Amino acid sequence: MLRQPIYFIFFLSVLSSACSEKPSSGISLDSGDQVSYNFHVRPILSDNCFACHGPDENKRESGLRLDMAESAYAALKENPGAHAIVPGKPAASEVVRRLETSDETEMMPPPDSNLKLTEEEKETIRKWIKQGAAYEPHWAFVPPVKSDLPEVSDPEWAQHEIDHFILAKLDRLGLKPNLPADKMHLLKRLSIDLTG
């Protein structure tokens, strides 16, 4: 009955938290997950690499653009035998070597940039390259595709399609959904969401 407004409130709270917080570039992956360039890799590269290896031609170092597949796959100008990214081969990719080296003259991002990738971010890039390093167009230009409903522990609980995705995430985290709230608590939540 009052479940429709709950989805609207949930959507508003997710939207407001997404707009107010700095997005995390370290999105955790399960071992079997497919790494998405747009969702997992682009935020890492944008935060740590695009300042020197991005679209701004005036600030670009070594002529390397990591935001475009053609440039990232091409032979490096300073070392024609090496490639920044070799799809399917993280060990042959200069990006991986530069992320893992302890030599400060070759380390990327350079120590004086005050940028540093976490081990999880490095593993995400390695996994993406191992899976083929597929670049994707910006998400705004990708037509939406309806996802299959995930398997959940309690299909009876899910009343709408979005419930399947929420319950699947709760299952992965080892959590159970709360009991339905009464009208008074729903109005209180709505009031707090609207007034802050």
Short mmCIF file of C-alpha atoms in Angstrom, two decimals:
data_model
loop_
_atom_site.label_atom_id
_atom_site.label_comp_id
_atom_site.label_asym_id
_atom_site.label_seq_id
_atom_site.Cartn_x
_atom_site.Cartn_y
_atom_site.Cartn_z
CA MET A 1 0.00 0.00 0.00
CA LEU A 2 2.50 2.60 1.14
CA ARG A 3 5.40 0.77 -0.49
CA GLN A 4 5.49 3.04 -3.56
CA PRO A 5 6.51 6.14 -1.52
CA ILE A 6 9.21 4.06 0.16
CA TYR A 7 10.89 3.52 -3.21
CA PHE A 8 10.71 7.23 -3.91
CA ILE A 9 12.24 7.98 -0.50
CA PHE A 10 14.92 5.31 -1.07
CA PHE A 11 15.70 6.81 -4.49
CA LEU A 12 15.94 10.33 -3.04
CA SER A 13 18.23 9.22 -0.21
CA VAL A 14 20.54 7.34 -2.61
CA LEU A 15 20.57 10.31 -4.99
CA SER A 16 21.32 12.82 -2.25
CA SER A 17 24.12 10.70 -0.78
CA ALA A 18 25.59 10.18 -4.26
CA CYS A 19 25.56 13.92 -4.92
CA SER A 20 26.87 15.02 -1.54
CA GLU A 21 29.74 12.57 -1.07
CA LYS A 22 32.91 12.16 -3.08
CA PRO A 23 32.43 8.98 -5.10
CA SER A 24 34.66 6.14 -4.04
CA SER A 25 36.92 4.94 -6.80
CA GLY A 26 37.59 1.69 -4.95
CA ILE A 27 34.42 -0.25 -5.67
CA SER A 28 34.74 -3.71 -4.20
CA LEU A 29 34.42 -6.66 -6.54
CA ASP A 30 33.67 -10.29 -5.88
CA SER A 31 36.15 -12.75 -7.37
CA GLY A 32 33.89 -13.71 -10.30
CA ASP A 33 32.67 -10.23 -11.19
CA GLN A 34 33.14 -8.72 -14.63
CA VAL A 35 35.03 -5.44 -14.32
CA SER A 36 33.34 -2.51 -16.05
CA TYR A 37 35.46 0.32 -17.43
CA ASN A 38 32.75 2.91 -16.72
CA PHE A 39 31.79 1.70 -13.26
CA HIS A 40 35.06 0.39 -11.81
CA VAL A 41 38.08 1.59 -13.82
CA ARG A 42 37.24 5.08 -15.13
CA PRO A 43 36.78 6.52 -11.59
CA ILE A 44 40.22 5.21 -10.57
CA LEU A 45 41.93 6.55 -13.69
CA SER A 46 40.05 9.84 -13.49
CA ASP A 47 41.08 10.46 -9.88
CA ASN A 48 44.70 9.38 -10.25
CA CYS A 49 45.85 9.35 -13.89
CA PHE A 50 43.87 11.68 -16.16
CA ALA A 51 45.59 14.82 -14.84
CA CYS A 52 48.72 13.74 -16.76
CA HIS A 53 47.34 11.11 -19.14
CA GLY A 54 43.88 12.41 -19.95
CA PRO A 55 42.10 14.58 -22.51
CA ASP A 56 43.91 17.87 -21.72
CA GLU A 57 46.58 18.10 -24.42
CA ASN A 58 48.45 20.90 -22.63
CA LYS A 59 49.01 18.82 -19.48
CA ARG A 60 49.52 15.42 -21.11
CA GLU A 61 52.76 13.65 -20.24
CA SER A 62 54.61 11.31 -22.65
CA GLY A 63 51.85 11.65 -25.26
CA LEU A 64 49.87 8.92 -23.46
CA ARG A 65 46.10 9.12 -23.13
CA LEU A 66 44.57 6.53 -20.85
CA ASP A 67 41.02 7.72 -21.51
CA MET A 68 41.05 6.40 -25.10
CA ALA A 69 41.63 2.78 -26.11
CA GLU A 70 43.62 3.61 -29.26
CA SER A 71 46.24 5.56 -27.31
CA ALA A 72 46.34 3.17 -24.35
CA TYR A 73 46.87 0.12 -26.61
CA ALA A 74 49.46 1.82 -28.86
CA ALA A 75 53.22 1.49 -28.46
CA LEU A 76 54.70 4.07 -26.10
CA LYS A 77 56.66 6.93 -27.69
CA GLU A 78 59.50 6.69 -25.17
CA ASN A 79 59.73 2.88 -25.47
CA PRO A 80 58.28 1.54 -28.77
CA GLY A 81 58.60 -2.07 -27.55
CA ALA A 82 56.20 -1.45 -24.65
CA HIS A 83 52.47 -0.75 -24.49
CA ALA A 84 50.60 0.98 -21.67
CA ILE A 85 47.81 -1.61 -21.82
CA VAL A 86 47.99 -5.01 -23.46
CA PRO A 87 44.46 -6.49 -23.35
CA GLY A 88 44.43 -9.86 -21.62
CA LYS A 89 48.05 -9.53 -20.44
CA PRO A 90 48.52 -7.54 -17.22
CA ALA A 91 52.16 -8.70 -16.88
CA ALA A 92 52.98 -7.21 -20.31
CA SER A 93 51.17 -3.92 -19.57
CA GLU A 94 53.37 -0.96 -18.66
CA VAL A 95 50.54 0.48 -16.54
CA VAL A 96 50.62 -2.52 -14.20
CA ARG A 97 54.42 -2.47 -14.02
CA ARG A 98 54.42 1.24 -13.14
CA LEU A 99 51.71 0.77 -10.49
CA GLU A 100 53.62 -2.06 -8.81
CA THR A 101 57.20 -0.77 -8.96
CA SER A 102 58.97 0.62 -5.90
CA ASP A 103 61.38 2.68 -8.06
CA GLU A 104 60.28 6.28 -7.46
CA THR A 105 61.56 7.40 -10.87
CA GLU A 106 59.13 5.02 -12.63
CA MET A 107 56.29 4.81 -10.11
CA MET A 108 52.85 5.96 -11.23
CA PRO A 109 51.29 8.10 -10.03
CA PRO A 110 54.57 9.84 -9.20
CA PRO A 111 55.23 10.33 -5.47
CA ASP A 112 55.31 14.15 -5.79
CA SER A 113 51.70 14.11 -7.07
CA ASN A 114 50.47 13.05 -3.60
CA LEU A 115 48.23 10.49 -5.31
CA LYS A 116 48.31 6.82 -4.44
CA LEU A 117 46.20 3.86 -5.51
CA THR A 118 45.04 1.35 -2.93
CA GLU A 119 45.81 -2.33 -3.40
CA GLU A 120 42.14 -2.88 -4.21
CA GLU A 121 42.28 -0.26 -6.98
CA LYS A 122 45.45 -1.80 -8.40
CA GLU A 123 43.82 -5.23 -8.37
CA THR A 124 40.75 -3.80 -10.15
CA ILE A 125 42.98 -2.46 -12.96
CA ARG A 126 44.89 -5.76 -13.21
CA LYS A 127 41.62 -7.71 -13.34
CA TRP A 128 40.18 -5.35 -15.98
CA ILE A 129 43.26 -5.78 -18.19
CA LYS A 130 43.18 -9.56 -17.68
CA GLN A 131 39.51 -9.58 -18.77
CA GLY A 132 40.43 -7.80 -22.01
CA ALA A 133 40.63 -4.11 -21.02
CA ALA A 134 37.42 -3.27 -22.86
CA TYR A 135 36.78 0.47 -23.04
CA GLU A 136 33.14 1.58 -22.98
CA PRO A 137 31.57 4.80 -24.22
CA HIS A 138 30.52 7.25 -21.52
CA TRP A 139 27.59 5.82 -19.57
CA ALA A 140 25.32 8.67 -20.71
CA PHE A 141 25.58 7.39 -24.29
CA VAL A 142 24.92 3.73 -23.47
CA PRO A 143 21.25 2.75 -23.85
CA PRO A 144 19.88 1.11 -20.72
CA VAL A 145 19.43 -2.65 -20.80
CA LYS A 146 17.01 -4.48 -18.55
CA SER A 147 18.88 -6.76 -16.16
CA ASP A 148 17.80 -10.26 -15.26
CA LEU A 149 16.42 -10.59 -11.75
CA PRO A 150 19.02 -12.03 -9.36
CA GLU A 151 18.45 -15.15 -7.28
CA VAL A 152 17.35 -14.26 -3.75
CA SER A 153 16.94 -16.15 -0.49
CA ASP A 154 13.26 -15.23 -0.04
CA PRO A 155 11.42 -14.67 -3.35
CA GLU A 156 8.14 -14.22 -1.45
CA TRP A 157 9.48 -11.07 0.23
CA ALA A 158 10.12 -9.36 -3.11
CA GLN A 159 6.94 -7.62 -4.25
CA HIS A 160 8.52 -5.54 -7.03
CA GLU A 161 11.45 -6.12 -9.36
CA ILE A 162 13.68 -3.69 -7.46
CA ASP A 163 13.11 -5.77 -4.30
CA HIS A 164 15.06 -8.63 -5.91
CA PHE A 165 18.15 -6.42 -6.32
CA ILE A 166 17.87 -5.01 -2.79
CA LEU A 167 17.44 -8.48 -1.28
CA ALA A 168 20.32 -9.90 -3.36
CA LYS A 169 22.62 -7.19 -1.95
CA LEU A 170 21.36 -7.86 1.58
CA ASP A 171 22.00 -11.59 1.05
CA ARG A 172 25.60 -10.89 -0.08
CA LEU A 173 26.14 -8.78 3.05
CA GLY A 174 24.55 -11.44 5.28
CA LEU A 175 21.69 -9.15 6.32
CA LYS A 176 17.94 -9.66 6.54
CA PRO A 177 15.33 -7.06 5.55
CA ASN A 178 13.48 -5.22 8.31
CA LEU A 179 9.83 -5.87 8.94
CA PRO A 180 7.47 -3.45 7.18
CA ALA A 181 7.21 -0.13 9.04
CA ASP A 182 3.89 1.15 10.33
CA LYS A 183 2.31 4.30 8.89
CA MET A 184 3.56 6.56 11.68
CA HIS A 185 7.21 5.56 11.12
CA LEU A 186 6.83 5.96 7.36
CA LEU A 187 5.50 9.51 7.81
CA LYS A 188 8.35 10.30 10.20
CA ARG A 189 10.91 9.05 7.67
CA LEU A 190 9.26 11.02 4.89
CA SER A 191 9.25 14.16 7.04
CA ILE A 192 12.94 13.78 7.91
CA ASP A 193 13.85 13.11 4.25
CA LEU A 194 11.97 16.19 3.07
CA THR A 195 12.99 18.61 5.81
CA GLY A 196 16.47 17.29 6.60
#
